[in-house]
CSV table of C-alpha atoms (C1' of nucleotides) in Angstrom, one decimal:
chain,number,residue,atom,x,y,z
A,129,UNK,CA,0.0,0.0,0.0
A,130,UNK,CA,3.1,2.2,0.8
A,131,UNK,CA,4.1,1.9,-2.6
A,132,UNK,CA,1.0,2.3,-4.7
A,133,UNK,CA,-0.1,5.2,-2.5
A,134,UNK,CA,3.8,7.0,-3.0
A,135,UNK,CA,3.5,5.9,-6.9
A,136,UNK,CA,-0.3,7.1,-7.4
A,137,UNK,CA,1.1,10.4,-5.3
A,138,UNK,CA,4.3,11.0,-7.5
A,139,UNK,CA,2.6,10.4,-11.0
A,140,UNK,CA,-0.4,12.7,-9.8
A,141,UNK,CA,1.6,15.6,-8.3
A,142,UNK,CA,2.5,18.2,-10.2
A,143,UNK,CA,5.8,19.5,-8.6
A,144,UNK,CA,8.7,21.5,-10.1
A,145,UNK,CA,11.0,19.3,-8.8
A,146,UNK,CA,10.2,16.4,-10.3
A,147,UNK,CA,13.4,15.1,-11.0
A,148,UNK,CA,14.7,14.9,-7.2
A,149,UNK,CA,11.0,13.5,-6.0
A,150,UNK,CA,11.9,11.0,-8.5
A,151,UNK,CA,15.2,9.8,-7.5
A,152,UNK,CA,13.7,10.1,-4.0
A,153,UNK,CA,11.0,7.8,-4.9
A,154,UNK,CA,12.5,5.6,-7.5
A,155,UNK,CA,15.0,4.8,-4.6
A,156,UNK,CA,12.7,4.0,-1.6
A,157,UNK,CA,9.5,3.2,-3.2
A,158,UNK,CA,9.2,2.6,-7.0
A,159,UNK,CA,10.3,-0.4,-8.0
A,160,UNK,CA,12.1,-0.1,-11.4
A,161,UNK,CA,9.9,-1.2,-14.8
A,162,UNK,CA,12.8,-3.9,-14.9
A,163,UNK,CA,11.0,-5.0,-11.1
A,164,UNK,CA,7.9,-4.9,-12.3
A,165,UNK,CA,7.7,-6.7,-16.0
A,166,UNK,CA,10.4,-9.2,-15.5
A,167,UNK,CA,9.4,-12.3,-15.0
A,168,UNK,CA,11.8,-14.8,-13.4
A,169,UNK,CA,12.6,-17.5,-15.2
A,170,UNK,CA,14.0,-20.6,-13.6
A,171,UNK,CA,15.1,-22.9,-15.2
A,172,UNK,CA,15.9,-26.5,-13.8
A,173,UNK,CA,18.3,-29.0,-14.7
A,174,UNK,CA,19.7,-31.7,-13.5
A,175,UNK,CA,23.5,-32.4,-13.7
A,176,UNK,CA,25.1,-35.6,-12.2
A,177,UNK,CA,27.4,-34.0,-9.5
A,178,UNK,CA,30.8,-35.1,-10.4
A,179,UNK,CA,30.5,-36.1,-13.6
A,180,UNK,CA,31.4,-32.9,-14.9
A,181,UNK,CA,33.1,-31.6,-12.1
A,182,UNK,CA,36.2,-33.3,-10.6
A,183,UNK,CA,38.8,-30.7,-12.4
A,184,UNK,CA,40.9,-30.3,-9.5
A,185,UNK,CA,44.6,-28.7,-10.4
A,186,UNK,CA,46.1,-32.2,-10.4
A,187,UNK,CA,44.3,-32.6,-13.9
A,188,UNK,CA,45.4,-29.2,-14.8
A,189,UNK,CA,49.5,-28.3,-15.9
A,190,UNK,CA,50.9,-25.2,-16.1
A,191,UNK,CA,52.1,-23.8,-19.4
A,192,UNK,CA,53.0,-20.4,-18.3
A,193,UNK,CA,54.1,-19.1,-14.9
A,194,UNK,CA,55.8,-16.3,-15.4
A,195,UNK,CA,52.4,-14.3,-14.4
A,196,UNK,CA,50.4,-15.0,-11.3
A,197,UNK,CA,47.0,-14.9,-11.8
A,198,UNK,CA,45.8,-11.0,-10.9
A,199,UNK,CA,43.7,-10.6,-8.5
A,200,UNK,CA,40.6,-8.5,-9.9
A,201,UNK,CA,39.6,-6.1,-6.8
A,202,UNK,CA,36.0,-5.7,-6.9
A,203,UNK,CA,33.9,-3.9,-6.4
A,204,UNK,CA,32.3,-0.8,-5.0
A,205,UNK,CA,29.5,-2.9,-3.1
A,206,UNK,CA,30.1,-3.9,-0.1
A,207,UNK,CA,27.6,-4.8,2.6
A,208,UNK,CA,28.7,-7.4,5.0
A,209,UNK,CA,30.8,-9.9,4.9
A,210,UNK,CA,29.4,-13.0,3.2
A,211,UNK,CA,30.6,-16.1,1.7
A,212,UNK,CA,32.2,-15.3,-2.1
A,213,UNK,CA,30.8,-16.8,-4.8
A,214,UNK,CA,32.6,-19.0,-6.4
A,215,UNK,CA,34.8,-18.2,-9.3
A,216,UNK,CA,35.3,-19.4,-12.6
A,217,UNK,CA,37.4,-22.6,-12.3
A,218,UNK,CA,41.0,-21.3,-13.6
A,219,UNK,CA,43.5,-24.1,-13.6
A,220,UNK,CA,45.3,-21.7,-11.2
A,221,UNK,CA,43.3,-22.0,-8.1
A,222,UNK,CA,43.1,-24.6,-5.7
A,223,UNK,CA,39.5,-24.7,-4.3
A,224,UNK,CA,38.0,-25.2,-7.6
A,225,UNK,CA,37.6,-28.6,-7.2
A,226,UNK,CA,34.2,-29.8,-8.1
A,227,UNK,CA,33.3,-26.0,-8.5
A,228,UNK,CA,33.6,-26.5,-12.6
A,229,UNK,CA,30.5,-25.7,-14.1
A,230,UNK,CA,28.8,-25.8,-10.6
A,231,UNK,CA,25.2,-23.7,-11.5
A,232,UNK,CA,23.8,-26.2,-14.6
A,233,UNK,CA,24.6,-24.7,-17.8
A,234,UNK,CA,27.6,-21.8,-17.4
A,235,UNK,CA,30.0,-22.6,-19.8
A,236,UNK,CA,33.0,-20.0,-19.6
A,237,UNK,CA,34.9,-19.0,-22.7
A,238,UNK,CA,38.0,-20.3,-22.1
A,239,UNK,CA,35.9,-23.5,-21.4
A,240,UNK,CA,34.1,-23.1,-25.3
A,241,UNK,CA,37.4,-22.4,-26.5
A,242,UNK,CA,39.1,-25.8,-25.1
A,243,UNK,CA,35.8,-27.1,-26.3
A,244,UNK,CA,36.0,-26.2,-29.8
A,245,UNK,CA,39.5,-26.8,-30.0
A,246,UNK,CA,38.3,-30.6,-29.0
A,247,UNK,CA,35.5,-30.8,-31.6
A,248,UNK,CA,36.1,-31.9,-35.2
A,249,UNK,CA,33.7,-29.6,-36.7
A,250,UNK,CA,35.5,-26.8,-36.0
A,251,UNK,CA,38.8,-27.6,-35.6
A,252,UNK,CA,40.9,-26.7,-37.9
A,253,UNK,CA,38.5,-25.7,-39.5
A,254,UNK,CA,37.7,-22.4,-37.6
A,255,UNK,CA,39.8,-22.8,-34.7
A,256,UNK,CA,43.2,-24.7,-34.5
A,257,UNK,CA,46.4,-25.3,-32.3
A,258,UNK,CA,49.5,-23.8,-33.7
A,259,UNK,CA,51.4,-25.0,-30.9
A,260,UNK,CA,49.9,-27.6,-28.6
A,261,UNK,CA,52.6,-27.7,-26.3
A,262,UNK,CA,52.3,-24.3,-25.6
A,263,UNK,CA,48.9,-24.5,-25.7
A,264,UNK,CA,48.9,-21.6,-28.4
A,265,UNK,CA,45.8,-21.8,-30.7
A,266,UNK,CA,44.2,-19.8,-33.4
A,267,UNK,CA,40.9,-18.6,-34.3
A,268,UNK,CA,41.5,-19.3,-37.9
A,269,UNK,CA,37.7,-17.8,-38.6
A,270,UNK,CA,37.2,-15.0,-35.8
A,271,UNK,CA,33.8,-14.4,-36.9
A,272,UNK,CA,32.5,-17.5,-37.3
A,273,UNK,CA,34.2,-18.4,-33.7
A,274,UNK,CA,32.9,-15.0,-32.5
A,275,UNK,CA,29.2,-16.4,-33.7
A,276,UNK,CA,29.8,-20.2,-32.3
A,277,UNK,CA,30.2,-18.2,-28.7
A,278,UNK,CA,27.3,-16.0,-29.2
A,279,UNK,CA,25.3,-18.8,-30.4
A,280,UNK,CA,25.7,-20.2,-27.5
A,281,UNK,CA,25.4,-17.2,-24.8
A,282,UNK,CA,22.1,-16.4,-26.8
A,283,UNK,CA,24.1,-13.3,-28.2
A,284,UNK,CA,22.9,-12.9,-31.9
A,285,UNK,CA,24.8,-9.4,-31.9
A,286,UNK,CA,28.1,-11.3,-30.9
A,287,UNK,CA,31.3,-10.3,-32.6
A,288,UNK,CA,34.9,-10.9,-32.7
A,289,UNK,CA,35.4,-7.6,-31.3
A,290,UNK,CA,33.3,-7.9,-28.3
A,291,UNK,CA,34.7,-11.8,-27.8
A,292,UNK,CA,37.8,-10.4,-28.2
A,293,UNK,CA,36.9,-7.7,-25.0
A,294,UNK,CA,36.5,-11.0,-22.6
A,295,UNK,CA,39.6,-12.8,-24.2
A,296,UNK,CA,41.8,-9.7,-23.0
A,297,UNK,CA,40.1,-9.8,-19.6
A,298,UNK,CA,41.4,-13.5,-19.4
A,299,UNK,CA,44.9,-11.9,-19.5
A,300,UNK,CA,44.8,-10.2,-16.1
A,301,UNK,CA,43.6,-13.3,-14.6
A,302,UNK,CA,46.3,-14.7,-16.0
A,303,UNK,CA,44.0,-17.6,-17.9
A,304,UNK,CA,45.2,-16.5,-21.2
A,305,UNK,CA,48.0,-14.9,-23.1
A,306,UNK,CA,48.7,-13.1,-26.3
A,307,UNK,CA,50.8,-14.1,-28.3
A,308,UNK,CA,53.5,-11.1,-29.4
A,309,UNK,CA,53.2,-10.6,-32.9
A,310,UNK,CA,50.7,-12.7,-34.2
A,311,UNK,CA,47.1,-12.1,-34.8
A,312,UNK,CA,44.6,-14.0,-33.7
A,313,UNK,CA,46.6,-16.3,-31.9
A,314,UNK,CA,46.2,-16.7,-28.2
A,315,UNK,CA,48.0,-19.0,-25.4
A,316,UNK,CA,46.6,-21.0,-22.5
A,317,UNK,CA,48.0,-20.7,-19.7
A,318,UNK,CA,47.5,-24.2,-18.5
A,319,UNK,CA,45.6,-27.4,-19.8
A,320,UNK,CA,43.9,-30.2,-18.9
A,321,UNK,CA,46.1,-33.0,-18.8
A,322,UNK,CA,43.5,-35.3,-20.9
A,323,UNK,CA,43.0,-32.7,-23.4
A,324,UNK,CA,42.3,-34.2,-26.5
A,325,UNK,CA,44.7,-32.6,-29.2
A,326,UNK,CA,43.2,-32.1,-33.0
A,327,UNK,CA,45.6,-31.1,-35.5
A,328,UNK,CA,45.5,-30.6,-39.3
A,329,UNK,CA,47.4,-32.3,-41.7
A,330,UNK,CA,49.4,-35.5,-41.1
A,331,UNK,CA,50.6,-34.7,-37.5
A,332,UNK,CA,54.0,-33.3,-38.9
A,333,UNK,CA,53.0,-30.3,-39.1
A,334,UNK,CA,51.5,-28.7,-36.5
A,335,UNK,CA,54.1,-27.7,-34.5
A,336,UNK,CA,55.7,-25.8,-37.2
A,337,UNK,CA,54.9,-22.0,-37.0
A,338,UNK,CA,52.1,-21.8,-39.3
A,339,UNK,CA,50.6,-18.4,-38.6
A,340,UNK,CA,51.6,-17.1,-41.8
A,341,UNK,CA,49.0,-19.6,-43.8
A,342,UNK,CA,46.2,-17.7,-43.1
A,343,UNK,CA,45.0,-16.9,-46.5
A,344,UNK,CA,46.1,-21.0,-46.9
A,345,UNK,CA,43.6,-22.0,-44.4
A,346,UNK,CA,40.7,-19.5,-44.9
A,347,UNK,CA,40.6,-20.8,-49.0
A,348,UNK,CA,41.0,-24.4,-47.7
A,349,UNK,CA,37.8,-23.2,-45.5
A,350,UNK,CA,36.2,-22.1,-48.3
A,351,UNK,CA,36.6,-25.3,-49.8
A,352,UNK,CA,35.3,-27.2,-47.4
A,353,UNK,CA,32.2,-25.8,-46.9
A,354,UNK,CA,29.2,-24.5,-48.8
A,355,UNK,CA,30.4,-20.7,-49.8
A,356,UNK,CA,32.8,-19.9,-47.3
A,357,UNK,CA,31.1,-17.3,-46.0
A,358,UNK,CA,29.8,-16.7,-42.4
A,359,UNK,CA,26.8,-18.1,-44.1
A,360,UNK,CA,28.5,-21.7,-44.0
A,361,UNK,CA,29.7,-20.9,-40.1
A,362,UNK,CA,25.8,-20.5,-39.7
A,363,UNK,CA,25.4,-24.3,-40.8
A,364,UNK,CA,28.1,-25.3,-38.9
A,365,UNK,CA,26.3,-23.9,-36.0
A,366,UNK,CA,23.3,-25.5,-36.4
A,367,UNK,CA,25.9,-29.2,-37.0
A,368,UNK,CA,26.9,-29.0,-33.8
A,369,UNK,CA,23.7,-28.5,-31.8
A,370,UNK,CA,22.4,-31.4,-33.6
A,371,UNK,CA,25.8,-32.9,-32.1
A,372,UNK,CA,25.4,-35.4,-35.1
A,373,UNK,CA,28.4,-37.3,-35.8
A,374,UNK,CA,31.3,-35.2,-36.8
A,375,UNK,CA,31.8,-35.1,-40.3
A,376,UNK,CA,35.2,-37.2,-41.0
A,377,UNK,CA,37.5,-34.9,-41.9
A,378,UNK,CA,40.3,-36.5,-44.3
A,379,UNK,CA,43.2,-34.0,-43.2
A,380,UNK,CA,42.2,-34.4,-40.0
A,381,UNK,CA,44.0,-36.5,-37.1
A,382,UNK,CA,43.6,-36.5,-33.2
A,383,UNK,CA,46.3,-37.2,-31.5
A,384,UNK,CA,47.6,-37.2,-27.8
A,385,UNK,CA,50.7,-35.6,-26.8
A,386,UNK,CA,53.8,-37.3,-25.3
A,387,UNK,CA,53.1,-34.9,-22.5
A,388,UNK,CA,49.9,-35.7,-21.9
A,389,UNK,CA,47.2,-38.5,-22.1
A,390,UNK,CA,48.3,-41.5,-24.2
A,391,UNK,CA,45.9,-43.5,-26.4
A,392,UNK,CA,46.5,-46.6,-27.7
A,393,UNK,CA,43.7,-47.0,-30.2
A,394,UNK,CA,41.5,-43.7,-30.5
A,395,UNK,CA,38.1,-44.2,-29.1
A,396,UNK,CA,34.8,-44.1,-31.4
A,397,UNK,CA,33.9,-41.0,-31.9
A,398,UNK,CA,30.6,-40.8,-29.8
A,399,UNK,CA,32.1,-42.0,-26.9
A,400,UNK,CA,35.0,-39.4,-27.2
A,401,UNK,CA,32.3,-36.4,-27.5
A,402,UNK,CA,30.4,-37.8,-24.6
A,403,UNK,CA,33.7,-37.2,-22.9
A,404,UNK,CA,34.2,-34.0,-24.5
A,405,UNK,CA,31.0,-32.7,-23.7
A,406,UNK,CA,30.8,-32.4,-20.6
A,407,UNK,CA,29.0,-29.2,-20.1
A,408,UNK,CA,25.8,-27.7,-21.4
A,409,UNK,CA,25.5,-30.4,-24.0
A,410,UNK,CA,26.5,-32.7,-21.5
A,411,UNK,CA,24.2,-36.6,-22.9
A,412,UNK,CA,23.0,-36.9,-19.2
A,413,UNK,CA,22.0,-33.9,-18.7
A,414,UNK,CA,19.9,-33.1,-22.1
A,415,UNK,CA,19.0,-36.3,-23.0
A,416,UNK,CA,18.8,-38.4,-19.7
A,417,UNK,CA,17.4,-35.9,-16.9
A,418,UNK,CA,15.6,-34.2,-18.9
A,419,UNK,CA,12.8,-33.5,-15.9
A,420,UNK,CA,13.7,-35.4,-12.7
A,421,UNK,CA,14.9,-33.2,-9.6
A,422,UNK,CA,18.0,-34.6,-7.7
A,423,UNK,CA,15.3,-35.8,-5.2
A,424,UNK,CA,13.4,-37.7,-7.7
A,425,UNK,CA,16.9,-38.8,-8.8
A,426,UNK,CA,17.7,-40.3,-5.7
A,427,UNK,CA,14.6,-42.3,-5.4
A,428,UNK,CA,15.3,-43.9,-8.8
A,429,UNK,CA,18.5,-45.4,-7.6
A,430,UNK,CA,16.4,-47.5,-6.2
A,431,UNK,CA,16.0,-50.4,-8.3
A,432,UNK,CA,12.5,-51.6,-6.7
A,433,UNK,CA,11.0,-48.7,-7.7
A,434,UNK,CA,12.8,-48.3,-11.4
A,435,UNK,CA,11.7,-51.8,-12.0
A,436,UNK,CA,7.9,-50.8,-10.8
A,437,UNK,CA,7.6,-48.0,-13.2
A,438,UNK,CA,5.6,-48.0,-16.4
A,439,UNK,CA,6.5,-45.8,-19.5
A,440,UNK,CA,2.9,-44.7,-19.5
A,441,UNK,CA,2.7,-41.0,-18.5
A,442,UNK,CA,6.1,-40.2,-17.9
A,443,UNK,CA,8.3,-41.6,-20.7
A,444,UNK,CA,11.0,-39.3,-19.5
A,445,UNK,CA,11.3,-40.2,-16.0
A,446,UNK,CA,11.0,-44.0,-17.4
A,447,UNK,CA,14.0,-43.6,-19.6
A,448,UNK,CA,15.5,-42.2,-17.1
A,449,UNK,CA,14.9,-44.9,-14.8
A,450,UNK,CA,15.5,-47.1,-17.1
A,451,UNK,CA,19.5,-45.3,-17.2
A,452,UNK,CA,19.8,-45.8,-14.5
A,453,UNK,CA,18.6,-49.5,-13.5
A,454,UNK,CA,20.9,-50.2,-16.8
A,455,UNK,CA,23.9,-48.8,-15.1
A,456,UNK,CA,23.6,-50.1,-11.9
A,457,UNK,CA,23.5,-53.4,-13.2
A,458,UNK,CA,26.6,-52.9,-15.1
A,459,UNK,CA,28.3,-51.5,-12.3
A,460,UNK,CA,27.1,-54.3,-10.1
A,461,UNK,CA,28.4,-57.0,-13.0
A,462,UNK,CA,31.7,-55.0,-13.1
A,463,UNK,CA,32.2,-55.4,-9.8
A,464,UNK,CA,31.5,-59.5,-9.8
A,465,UNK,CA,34.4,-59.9,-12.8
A,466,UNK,CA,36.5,-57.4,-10.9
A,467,UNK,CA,35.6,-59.3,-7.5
A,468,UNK,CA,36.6,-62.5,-9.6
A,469,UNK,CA,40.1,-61.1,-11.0
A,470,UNK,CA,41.0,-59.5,-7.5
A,471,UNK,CA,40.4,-56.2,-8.2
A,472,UNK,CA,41.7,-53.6,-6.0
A,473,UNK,CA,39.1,-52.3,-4.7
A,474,UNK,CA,38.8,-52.2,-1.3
A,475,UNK,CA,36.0,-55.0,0.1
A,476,UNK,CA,32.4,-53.6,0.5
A,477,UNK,CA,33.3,-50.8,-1.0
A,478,UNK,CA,30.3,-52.3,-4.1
A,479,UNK,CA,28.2,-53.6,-1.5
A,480,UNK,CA,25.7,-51.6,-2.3
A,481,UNK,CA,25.4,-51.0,-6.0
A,482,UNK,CA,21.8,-49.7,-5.7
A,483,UNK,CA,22.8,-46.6,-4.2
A,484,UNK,CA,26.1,-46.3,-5.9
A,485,UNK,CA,25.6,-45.2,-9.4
A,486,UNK,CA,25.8,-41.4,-8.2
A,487,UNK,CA,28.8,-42.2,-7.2
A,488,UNK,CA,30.6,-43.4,-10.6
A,489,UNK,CA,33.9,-42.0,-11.9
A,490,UNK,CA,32.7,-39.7,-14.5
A,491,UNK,CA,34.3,-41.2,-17.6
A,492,UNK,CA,33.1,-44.4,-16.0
A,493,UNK,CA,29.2,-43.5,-16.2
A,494,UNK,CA,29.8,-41.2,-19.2
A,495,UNK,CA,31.0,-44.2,-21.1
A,496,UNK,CA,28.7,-46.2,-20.1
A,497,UNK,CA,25.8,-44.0,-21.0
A,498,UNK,CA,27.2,-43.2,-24.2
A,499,UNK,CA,27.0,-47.1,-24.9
A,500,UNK,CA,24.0,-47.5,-23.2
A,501,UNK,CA,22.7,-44.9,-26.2
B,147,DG,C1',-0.4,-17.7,22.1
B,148,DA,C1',4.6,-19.0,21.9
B,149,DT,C1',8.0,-21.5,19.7
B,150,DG,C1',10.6,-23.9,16.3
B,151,DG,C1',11.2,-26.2,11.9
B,152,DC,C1',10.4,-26.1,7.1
B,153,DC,C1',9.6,-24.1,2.8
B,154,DT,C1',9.6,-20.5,-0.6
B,155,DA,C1',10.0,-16.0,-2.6
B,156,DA,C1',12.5,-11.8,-2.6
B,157,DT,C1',16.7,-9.5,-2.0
B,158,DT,C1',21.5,-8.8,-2.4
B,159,DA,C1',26.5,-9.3,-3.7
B,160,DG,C1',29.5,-10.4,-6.9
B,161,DG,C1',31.6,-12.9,-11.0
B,162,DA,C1',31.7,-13.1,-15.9
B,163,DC,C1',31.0,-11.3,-19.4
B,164,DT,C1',28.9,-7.5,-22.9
B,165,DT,C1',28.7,-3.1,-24.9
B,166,DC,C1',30.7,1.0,-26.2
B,167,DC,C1',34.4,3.8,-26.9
B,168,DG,C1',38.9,6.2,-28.2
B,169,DG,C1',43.1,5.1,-29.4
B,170,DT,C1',47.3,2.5,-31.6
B,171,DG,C1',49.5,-0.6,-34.7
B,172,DT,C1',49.8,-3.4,-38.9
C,145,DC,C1',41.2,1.8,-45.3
C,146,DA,C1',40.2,-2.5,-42.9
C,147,DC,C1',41.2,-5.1,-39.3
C,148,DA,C1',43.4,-6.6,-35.0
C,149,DC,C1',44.4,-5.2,-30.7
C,150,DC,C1',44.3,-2.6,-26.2
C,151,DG,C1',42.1,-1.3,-21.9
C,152,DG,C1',38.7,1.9,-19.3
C,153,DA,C1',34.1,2.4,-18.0
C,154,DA,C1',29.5,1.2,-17.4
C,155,DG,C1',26.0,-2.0,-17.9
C,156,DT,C1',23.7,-6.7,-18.1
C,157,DC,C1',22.9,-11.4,-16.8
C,158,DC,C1',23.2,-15.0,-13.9
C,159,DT,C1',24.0,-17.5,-9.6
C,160,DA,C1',24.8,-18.3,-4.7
C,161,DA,C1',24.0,-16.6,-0.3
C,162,DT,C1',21.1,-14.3,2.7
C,163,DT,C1',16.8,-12.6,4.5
C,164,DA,C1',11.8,-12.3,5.3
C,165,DG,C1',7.6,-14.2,5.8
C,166,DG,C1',4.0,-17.8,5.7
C,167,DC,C1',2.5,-22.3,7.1
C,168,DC,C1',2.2,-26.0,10.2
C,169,DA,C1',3.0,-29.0,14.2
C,170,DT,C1',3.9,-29.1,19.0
DNA sequence: GATGGCCTAATTAGGACTTCCGGTGT
DNA sequence: CACACCGGAAGTCCTAATTAGGCCAT
């Protein structure tokens, strides 16, 4: 009533001094339009703690020390002292540990950019390493990279220039570097240590310094795709939501570094995305939980009750169910063959497989899923 | 009626960009 | 001239933490 009497009072006086009674009111009684037309919008999804998450700085190495990581002093605002929020994960700080991607879907830039340097679709095609060791890359195709990240921050208005604005912010946190001399070419400060490693051409090549091929590569885009326009980037956009399977490209090879993960045989290519993917477009999340709260997700792992639901009414929550009855079996088989072989795990520590599937080691479940598909 | 526990919506603080800009270098 | 690049400043969006208030049982 204090408001609408104040807002029926300001709107209906006529007083010279508008303008102060305004700020005056719009700070202690007026909402803001913003207050009053927004609607909040929540949104929920359900993400498999863990699967995602366990980035902890053992999994992450150092390519570049010379900087510490700069602290960014915030702000103005300052109330009382409460818990921080935390930060993005930087392979820098400690107590990220299952903090990566903590809130559902946030997937930071630095995060795309691993991503996309992981994804066959657009790299090399629009994105490439020019020195994996290093962890220097290129955005062979700034704009259609530029569009890829607003694509996916629901930014039509996107651009390289405005990417190019949060890139430089990653260098006072020291997450990324520039490279001197070069455009387009950045550095990583550190990497996963199971980044997956795409390179063009026949694997002797890419860690020659091959900045000055640009031209090279954007005709060999153009090549490859419709027009070689931003117009083609647009398709490729629309490729990779459908997450169909990467179009084999001939010049293209994945390999592991010395330095980092080995791989004897490369895995098939849907069960490397699943492990690639393993943020928004994460399978489980999009696919899997597409409606069930953690609640409801706990209850499932209860294999009386999966095996008493019907499909009727809820396919999701069925399939789901379904998930996860499949994989608690699997785990509970695993665990008789390891049991048989002498596994190492410690005794009771499967005892109770119903309950335990929560639990999984992420590539564990993710590959499992992914086969389960 | 008082109390405490639970739940939910609203509020707040802060991180991560996004947008705009003026400027420099290639 | 176009483009990449730089960094300041202000704004937006989103999320986690906190707070306030309602409901219910005791």
């Amino acid at each position: 009533m204090e408001t609408l009497v104040a807002a029926d009072s300001f709107f209906n006086m006529d007083c010279p001094e508008t303008l102060s009674l305004e700020q005056h009111y719009s700070q202690t009684f007026l909402p803001s339009l913003g207050d009053v037309i927004t609607t909040p919008v929540t949104q929920v999804t359900v993400s498999a703690e863990g699967i995602v998450g366990a980035v902890g700085q053992s999994q992450w190495q150092s390519l570049h020390t010379k900087k510490p990581a700069a602290q960014l002093q915030s702000k103005k605002r300052s109330r009382k002292p409460r818990h921080r929020r935390a930060e993005s994960p930087t392979p820098d700080i400690i107590v990220k540990k299952n903090k990566y991607n903590k809130g559902g879907n946030t997937l930071y830039l630095w995060q795309f950019l691993m991503e996309l340097l992981q994804d066959r679709q657009v790299c090399p095609r629009y994105i490439k390493w020019t020195n994996p060791h290093a962890g220097i890359f290129k955005l062979v195709n700034s704009k259609a990279v530029a569009r890829l990240w607003g694509k996916h921050k629901n930014k039509p208005d996107m651009n390289y220039e405005t990417m190019g604005r949060a890139l430089r912010y990653y260098y006072q946190r020291g997450i990324l570097n520039k490279v001197e001399g070069q455009r387009l070419v950045y550095q990583f400060t550190s990497l996963p240590k199971d980044m997956i490693y795409i390179t063009d051409g026949d694997g002797s090549k890419e860690d020659e310094d091959d900045d000055d091929d640009n031209s090279g590569n954007e005709e060999d885009l153009s090549d490859e795709t419709d027009d070689g326009t931003i117009a083609s980037s647009d398709q490729s956009v629309e490729e990779e939501e459908d997450l169909q399977p990467p179009q084999k490209k001939s010049s293209s090879s994945i390999r592991a570094l010395t330095t980092h993960r080995t791989r004897a045989a490369p895995r098939p290519l849907d069960q490397r995305d699943a492990l690639l993917r393993p943020t928004s477009s994460s399978l489980i999340q999009e696919q899997h939980l597409p409606i069930v709260s953690a609640e409801m997700l706990r209850n499932l792992q209860n294999l009386q009750k999966i095996q008493s639901l019907q499909p009727t009414g809820h396919a999701s929550v069925f399939k789901t169910a379904q998930l996860l009855g499949s994989l608690c079996e699997r785990q509970a088989a695993a665990a008789v063959v390891m049991g048989s072989k002498g596994a190492q795990e410690t005794p009771g520590k499967r005892s109770q497989q119903g309950q335990k599937s929560s639990q999984m080691e992420p590539p564990q479940l993710l590959s499992l899923i992914s086969s389960d598909q």
